[in-house]
GROMACS .gro file of N, CA, C and O in nm:
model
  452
    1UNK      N    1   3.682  14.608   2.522
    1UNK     CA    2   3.826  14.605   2.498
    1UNK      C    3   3.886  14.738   2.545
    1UNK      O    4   3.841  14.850   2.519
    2UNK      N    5   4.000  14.707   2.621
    2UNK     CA    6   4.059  14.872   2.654
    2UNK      C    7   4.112  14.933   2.587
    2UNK      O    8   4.193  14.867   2.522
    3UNK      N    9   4.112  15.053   2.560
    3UNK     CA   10   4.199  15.138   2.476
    3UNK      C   11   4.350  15.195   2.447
    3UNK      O   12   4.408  15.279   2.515
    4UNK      N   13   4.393  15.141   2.349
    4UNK     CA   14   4.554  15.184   2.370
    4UNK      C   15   4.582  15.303   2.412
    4UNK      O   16   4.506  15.377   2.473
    5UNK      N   17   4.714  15.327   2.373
    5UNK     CA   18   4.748  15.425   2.459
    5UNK      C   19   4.732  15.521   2.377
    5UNK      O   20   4.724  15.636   2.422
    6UNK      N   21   4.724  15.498   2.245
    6UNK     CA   22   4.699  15.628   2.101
    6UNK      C   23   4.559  15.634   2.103
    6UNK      O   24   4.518  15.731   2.038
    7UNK      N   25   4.491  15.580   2.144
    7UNK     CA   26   4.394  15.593   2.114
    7UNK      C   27   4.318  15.674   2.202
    7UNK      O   28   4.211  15.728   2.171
    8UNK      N   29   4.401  15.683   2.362
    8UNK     CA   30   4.411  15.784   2.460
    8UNK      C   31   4.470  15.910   2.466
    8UNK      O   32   4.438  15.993   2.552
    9UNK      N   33   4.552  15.930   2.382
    9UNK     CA   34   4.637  15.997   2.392
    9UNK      C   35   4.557  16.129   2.262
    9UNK      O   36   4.554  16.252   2.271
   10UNK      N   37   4.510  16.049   2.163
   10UNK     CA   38   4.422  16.134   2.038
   10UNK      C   39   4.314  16.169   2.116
   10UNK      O   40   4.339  16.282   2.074
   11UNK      N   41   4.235  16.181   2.176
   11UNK     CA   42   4.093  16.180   2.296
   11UNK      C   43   4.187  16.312   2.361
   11UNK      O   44   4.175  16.428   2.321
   12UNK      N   45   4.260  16.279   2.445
   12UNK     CA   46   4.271  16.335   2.541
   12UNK      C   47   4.317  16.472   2.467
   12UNK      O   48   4.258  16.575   2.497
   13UNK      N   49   4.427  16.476   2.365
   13UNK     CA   50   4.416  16.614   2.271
   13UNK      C   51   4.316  16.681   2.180
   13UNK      O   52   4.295  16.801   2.162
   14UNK      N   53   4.256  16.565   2.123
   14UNK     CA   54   4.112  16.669   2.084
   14UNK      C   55   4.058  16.696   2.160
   14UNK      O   56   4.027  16.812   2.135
   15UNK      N   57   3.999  16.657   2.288
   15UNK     CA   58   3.917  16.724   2.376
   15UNK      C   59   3.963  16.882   2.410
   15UNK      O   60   3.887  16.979   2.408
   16UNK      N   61   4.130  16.882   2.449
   16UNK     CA   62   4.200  17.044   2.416
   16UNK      C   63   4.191  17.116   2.335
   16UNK      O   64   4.231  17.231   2.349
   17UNK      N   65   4.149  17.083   2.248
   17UNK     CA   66   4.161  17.108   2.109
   17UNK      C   67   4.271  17.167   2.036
   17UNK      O   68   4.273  17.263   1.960
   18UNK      N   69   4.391  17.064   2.085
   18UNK     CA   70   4.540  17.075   2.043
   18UNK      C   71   4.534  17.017   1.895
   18UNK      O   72   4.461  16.920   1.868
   19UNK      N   73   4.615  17.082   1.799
   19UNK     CA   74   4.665  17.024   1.714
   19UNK      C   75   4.764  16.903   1.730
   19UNK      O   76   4.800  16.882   1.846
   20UNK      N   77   4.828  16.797   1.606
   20UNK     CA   78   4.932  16.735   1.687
   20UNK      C   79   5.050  16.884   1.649
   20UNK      O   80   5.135  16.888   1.738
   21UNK      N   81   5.064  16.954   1.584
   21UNK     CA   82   5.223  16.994   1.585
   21UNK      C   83   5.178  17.100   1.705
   21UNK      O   84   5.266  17.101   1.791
   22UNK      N   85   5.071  17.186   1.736
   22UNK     CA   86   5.059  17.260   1.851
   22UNK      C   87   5.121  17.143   2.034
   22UNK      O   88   5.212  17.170   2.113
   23UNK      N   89   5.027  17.028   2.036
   23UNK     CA   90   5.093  16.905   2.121
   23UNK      C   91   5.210  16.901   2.132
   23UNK      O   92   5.258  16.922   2.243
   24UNK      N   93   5.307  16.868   2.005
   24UNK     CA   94   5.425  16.836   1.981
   24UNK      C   95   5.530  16.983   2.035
   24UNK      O   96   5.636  16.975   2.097
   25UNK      N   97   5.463  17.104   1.990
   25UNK     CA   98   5.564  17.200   2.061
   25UNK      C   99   5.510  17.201   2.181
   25UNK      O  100   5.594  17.218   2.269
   26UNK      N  101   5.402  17.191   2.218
   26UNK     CA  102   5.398  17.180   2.395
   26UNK      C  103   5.490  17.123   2.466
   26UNK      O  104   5.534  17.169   2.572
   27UNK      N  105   5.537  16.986   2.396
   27UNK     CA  106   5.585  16.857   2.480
   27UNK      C  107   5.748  16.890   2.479
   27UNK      O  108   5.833  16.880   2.567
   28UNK      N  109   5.753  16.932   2.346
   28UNK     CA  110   5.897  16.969   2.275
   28UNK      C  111   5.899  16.811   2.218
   28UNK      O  112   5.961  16.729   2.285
   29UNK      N  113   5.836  16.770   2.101
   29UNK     CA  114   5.859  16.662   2.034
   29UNK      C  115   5.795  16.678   1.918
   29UNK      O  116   5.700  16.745   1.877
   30UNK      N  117   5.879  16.592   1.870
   30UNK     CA  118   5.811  16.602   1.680
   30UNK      C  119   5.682  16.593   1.646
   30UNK      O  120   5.633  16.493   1.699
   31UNK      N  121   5.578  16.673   1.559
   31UNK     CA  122   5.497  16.607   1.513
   31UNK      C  123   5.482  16.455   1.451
   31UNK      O  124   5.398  16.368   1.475
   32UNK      N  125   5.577  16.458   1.378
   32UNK     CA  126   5.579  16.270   1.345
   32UNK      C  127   5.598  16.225   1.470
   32UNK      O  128   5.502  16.149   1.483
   33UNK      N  129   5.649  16.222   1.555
   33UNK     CA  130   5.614  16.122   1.709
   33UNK      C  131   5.501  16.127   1.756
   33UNK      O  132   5.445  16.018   1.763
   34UNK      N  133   5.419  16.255   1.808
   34UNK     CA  134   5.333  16.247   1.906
   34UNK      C  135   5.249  16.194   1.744
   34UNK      O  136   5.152  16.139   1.795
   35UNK      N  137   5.227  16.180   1.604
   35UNK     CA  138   5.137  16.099   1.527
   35UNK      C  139   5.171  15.974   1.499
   35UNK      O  140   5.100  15.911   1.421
   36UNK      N  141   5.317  15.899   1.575
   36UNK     CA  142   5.285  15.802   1.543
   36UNK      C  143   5.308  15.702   1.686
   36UNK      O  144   5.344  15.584   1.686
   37UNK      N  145   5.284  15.766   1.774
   37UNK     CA  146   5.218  15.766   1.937
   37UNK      C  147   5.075  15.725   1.900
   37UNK      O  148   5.036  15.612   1.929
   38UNK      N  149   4.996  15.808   1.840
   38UNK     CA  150   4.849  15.818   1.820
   38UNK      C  151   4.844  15.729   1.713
   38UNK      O  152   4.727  15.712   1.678
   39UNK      N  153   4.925  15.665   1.646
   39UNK     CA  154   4.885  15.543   1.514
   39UNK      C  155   4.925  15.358   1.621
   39UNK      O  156   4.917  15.240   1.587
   40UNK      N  157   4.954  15.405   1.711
   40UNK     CA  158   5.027  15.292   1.765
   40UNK      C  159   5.175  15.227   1.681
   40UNK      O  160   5.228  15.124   1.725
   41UNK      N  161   5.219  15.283   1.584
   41UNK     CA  162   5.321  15.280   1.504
   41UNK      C  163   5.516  15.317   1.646
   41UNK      O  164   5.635  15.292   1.629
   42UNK      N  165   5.452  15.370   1.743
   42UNK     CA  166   5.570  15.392   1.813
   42UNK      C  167   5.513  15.346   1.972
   42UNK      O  168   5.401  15.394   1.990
   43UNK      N  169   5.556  15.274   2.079
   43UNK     CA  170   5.544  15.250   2.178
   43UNK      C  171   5.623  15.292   2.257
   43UNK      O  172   5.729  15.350   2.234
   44UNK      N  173   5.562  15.258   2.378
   44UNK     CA  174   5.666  15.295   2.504
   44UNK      C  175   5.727  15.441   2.524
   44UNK      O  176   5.844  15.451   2.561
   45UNK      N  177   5.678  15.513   2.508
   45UNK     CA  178   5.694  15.671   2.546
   45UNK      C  179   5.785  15.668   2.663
   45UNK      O  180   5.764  15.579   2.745
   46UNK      N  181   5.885  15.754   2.684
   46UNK     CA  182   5.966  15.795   2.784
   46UNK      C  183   5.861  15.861   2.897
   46UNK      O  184   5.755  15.914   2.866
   47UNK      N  185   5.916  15.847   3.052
   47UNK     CA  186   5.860  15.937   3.151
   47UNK      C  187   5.881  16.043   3.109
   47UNK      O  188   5.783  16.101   3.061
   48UNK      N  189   6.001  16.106   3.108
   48UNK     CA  190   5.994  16.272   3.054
   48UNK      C  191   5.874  16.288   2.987
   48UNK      O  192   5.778  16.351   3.032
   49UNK      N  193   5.883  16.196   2.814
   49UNK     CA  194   5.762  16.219   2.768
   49UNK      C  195   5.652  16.233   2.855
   49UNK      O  196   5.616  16.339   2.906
   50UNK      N  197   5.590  16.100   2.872
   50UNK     CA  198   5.485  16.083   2.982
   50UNK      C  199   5.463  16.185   3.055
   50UNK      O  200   5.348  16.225   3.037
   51UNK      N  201   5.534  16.261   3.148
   51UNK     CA  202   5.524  16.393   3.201
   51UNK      C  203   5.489  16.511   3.140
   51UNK      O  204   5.400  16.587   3.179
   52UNK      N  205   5.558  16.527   3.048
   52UNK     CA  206   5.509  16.662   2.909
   52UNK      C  207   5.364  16.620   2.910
   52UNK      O  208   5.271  16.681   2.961
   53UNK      N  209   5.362  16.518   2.854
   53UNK     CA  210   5.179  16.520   2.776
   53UNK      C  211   5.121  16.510   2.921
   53UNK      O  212   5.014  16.571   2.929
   54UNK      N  213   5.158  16.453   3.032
   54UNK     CA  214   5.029  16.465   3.121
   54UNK      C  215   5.009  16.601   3.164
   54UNK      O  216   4.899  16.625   3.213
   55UNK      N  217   5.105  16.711   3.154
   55UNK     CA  218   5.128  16.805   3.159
   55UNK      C  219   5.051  16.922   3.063
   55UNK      O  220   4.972  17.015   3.076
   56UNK      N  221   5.108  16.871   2.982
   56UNK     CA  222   5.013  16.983   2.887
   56UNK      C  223   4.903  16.976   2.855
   56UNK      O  224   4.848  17.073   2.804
   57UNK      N  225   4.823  16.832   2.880
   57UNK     CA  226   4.703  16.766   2.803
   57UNK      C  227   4.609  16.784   2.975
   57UNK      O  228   4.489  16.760   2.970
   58UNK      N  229   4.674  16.827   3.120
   58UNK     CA  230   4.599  16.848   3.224
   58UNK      C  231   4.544  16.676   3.292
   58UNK      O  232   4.446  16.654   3.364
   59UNK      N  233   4.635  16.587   3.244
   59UNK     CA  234   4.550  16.503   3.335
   59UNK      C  235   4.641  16.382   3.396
   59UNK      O  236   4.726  16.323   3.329
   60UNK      N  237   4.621  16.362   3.490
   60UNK     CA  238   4.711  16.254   3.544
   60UNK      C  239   4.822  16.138   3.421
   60UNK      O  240   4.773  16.108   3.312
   61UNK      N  241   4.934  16.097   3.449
   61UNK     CA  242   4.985  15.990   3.373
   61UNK      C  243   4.894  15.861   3.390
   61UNK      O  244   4.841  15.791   3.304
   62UNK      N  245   4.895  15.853   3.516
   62UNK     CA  246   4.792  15.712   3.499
   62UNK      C  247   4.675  15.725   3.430
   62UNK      O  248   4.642  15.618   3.379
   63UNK      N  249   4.599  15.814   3.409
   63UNK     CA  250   4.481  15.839   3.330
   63UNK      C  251   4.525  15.807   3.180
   63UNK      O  252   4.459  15.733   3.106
   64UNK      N  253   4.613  15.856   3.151
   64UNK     CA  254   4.696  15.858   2.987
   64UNK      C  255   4.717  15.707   2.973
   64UNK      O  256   4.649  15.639   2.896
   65UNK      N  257   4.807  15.659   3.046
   65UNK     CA  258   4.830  15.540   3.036
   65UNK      C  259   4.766  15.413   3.037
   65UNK      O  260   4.816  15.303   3.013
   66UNK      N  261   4.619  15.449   3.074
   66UNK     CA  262   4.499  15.377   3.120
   66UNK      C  263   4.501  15.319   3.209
   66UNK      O  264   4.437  15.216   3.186
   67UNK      N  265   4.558  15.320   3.360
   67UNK     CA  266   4.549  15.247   3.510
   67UNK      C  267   4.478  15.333   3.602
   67UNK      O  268   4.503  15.413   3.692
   68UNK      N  269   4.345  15.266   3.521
   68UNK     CA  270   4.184  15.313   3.634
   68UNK      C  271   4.232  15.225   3.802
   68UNK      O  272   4.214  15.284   3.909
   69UNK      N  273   4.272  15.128   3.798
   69UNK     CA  274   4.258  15.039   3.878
   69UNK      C  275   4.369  15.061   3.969
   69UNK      O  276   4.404  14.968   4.041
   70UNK      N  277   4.458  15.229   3.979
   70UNK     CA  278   4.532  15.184   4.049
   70UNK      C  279   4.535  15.223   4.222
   70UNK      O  280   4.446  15.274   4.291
   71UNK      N  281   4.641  15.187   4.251
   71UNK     CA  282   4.585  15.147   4.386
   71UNK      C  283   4.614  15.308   4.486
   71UNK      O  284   4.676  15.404   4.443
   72UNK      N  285   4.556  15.299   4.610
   72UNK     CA  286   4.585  15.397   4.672
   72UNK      C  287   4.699  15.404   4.736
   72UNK      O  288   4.692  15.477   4.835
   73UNK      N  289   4.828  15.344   4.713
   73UNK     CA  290   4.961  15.365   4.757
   73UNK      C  291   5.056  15.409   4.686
   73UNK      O  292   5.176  15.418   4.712
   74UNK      N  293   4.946  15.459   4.513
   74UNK     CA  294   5.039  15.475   4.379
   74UNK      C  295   5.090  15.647   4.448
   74UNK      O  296   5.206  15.660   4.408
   75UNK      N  297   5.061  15.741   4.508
   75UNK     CA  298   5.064  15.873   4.623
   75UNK      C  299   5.216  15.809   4.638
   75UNK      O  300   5.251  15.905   4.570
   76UNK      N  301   5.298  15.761   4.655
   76UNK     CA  302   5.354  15.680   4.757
   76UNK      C  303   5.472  15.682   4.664
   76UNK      O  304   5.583  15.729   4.690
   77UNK      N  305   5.434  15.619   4.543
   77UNK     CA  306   5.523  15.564   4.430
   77UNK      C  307   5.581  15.717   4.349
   77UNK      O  308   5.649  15.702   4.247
   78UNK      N  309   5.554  15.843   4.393
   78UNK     CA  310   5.581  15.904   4.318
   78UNK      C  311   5.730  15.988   4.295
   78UNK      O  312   5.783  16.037   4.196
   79UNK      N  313   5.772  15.979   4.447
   79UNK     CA  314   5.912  16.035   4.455
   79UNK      C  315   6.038  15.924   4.409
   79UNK      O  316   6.156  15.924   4.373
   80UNK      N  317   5.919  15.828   4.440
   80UNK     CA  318   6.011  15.660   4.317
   80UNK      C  319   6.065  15.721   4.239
   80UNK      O  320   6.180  15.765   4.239
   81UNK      N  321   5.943  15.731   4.129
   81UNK     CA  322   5.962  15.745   3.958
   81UNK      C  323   6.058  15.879   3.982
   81UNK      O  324   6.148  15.872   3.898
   82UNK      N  325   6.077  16.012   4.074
   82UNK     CA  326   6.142  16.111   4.025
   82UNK      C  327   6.297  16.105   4.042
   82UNK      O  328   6.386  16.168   3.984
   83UNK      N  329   6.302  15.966   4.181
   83UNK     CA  330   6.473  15.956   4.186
   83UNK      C  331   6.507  15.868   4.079
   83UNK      O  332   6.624  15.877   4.042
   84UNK      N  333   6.424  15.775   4.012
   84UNK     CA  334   6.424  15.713   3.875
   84UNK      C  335   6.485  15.762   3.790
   84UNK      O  336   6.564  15.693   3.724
   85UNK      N  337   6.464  15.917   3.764
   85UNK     CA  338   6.497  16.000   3.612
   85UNK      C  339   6.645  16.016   3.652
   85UNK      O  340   6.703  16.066   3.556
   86UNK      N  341   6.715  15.998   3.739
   86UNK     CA  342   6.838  16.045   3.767
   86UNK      C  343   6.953  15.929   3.742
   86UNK      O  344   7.074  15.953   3.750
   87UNK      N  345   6.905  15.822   3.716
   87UNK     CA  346   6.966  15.689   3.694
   87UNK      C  347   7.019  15.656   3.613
   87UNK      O  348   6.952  15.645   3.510
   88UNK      N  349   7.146  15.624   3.604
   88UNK     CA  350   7.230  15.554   3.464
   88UNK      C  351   7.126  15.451   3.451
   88UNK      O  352   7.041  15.406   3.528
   89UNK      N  353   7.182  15.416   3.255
   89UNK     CA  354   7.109  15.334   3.211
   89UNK      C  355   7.155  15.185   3.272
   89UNK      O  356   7.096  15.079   3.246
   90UNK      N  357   7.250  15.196   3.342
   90UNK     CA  358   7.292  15.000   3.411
   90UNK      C  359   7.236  14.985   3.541
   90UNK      O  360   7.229  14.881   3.605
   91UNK      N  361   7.184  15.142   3.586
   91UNK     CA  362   7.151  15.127   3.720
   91UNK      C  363   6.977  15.108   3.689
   91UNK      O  364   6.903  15.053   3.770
   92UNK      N  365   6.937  15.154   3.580
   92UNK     CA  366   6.803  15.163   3.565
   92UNK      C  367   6.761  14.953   3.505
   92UNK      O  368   6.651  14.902   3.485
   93UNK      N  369   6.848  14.914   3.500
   93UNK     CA  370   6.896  14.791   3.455
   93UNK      C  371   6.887  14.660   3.581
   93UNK      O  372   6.861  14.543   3.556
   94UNK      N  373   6.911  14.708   3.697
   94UNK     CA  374   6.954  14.674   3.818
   94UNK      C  375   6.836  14.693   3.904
   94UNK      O  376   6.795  14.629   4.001
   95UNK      N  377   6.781  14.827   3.826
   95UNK     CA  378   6.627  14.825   3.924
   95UNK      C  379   6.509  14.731   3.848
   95UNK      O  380   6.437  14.658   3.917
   96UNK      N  381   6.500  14.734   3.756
   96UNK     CA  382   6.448  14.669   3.621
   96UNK      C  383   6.474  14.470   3.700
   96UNK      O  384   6.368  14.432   3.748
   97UNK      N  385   6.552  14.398   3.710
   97UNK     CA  386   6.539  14.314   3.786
   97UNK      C  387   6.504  14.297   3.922
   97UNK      O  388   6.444  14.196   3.957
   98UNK      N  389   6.538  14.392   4.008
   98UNK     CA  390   6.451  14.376   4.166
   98UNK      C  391   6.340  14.345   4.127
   98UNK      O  392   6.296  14.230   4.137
   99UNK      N  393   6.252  14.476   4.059
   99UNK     CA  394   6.135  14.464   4.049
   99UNK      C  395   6.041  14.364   4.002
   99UNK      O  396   5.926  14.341   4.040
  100UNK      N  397   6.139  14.286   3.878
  100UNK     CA  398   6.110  14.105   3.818
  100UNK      C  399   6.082  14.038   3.965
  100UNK      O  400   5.985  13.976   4.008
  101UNK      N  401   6.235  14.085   4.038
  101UNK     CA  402   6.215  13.958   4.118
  101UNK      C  403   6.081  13.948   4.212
  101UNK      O  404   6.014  13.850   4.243
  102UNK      N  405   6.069  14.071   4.243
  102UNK     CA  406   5.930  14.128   4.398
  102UNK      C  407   5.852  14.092   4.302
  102UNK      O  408   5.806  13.981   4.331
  103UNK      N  409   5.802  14.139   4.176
  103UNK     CA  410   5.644  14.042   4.122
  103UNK      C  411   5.661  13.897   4.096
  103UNK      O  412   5.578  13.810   4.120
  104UNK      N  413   5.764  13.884   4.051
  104UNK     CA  414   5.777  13.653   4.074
  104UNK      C  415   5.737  13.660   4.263
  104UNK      O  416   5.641  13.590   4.294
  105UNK      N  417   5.782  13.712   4.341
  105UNK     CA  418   5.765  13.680   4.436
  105UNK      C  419   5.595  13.683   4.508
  105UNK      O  420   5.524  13.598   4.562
  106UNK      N  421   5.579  13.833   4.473
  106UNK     CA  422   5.420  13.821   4.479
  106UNK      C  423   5.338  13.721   4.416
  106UNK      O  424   5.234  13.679   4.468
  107UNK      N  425   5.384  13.681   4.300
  107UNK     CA  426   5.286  13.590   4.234
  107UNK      C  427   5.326  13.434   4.261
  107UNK      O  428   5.311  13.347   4.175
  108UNK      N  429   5.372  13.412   4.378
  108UNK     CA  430   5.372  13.273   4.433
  108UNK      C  431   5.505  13.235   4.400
  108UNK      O  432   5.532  13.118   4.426
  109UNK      N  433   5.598  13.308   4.349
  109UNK     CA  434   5.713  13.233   4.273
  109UNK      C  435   5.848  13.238   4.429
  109UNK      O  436   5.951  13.305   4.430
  110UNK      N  437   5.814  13.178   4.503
  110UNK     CA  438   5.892  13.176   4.610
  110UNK      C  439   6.016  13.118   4.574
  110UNK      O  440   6.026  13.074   4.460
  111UNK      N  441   6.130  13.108   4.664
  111UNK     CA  442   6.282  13.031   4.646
  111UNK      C  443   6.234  12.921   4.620
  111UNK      O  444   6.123  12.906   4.672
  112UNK      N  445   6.285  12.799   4.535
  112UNK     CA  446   6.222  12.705   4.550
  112UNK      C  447   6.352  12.636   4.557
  112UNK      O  448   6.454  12.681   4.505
  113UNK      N  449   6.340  12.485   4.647
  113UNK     CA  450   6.461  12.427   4.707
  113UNK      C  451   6.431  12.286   4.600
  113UNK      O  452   6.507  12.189   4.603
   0.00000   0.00000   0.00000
């Protein structure tokens, strides 16, 4: 079974041997968040976030996030995610459906007449 993301995220700071409130001022976030990150009690972490902890904890986001599998064009995807952070929330809304539509499309879901 794969490991959540708290359950990655507790690993990857004890191995530092970060406290969570030492973590939490690294990241600039609450101790009650980055512990209830690590309880699975809170999901979906922000990129900013995501960036802090891959940041302070030394290891890739995809590693954190658990995508062993990803591909060699993710190099590619990265100036994506940084014009990303600059996005109103209707525009981040607008990209949020393209992207529906290109995986229906990859996954066989063609126009259908």
């Amino acid at each position: 079974m794969a490991s959540t993301f708290g359950v990655r995220l507790r690993k990857f700071r004890m191995a530092k041997n970060l406290s969570l409130q030492q973590l939490a001022d690294e990241v600039g976030a609450s101790k009650a968040h980055i512990w209830d990150l690590e309880q699975g009690k809170t999901s979906n972490p922000t990129l900013a976030l995501l960036t802090e902890l891959s940041r302070a904890l030394a290891i890739p986001i995809k590693e954190l996030i658990g995508e062993v599998d990803a591909s060699a064009d993710e190099e590619n995807l990265a100036p994506l995610f940084r014009d990303l952070r600059g996005l109103t929330p209707e525009q981040l809304e607008v990209v949020r459906g393209l992207t529906k539509n290109l995986r229906e499309m990859g996954n066989g879901g063609k126009s259908r007449s």
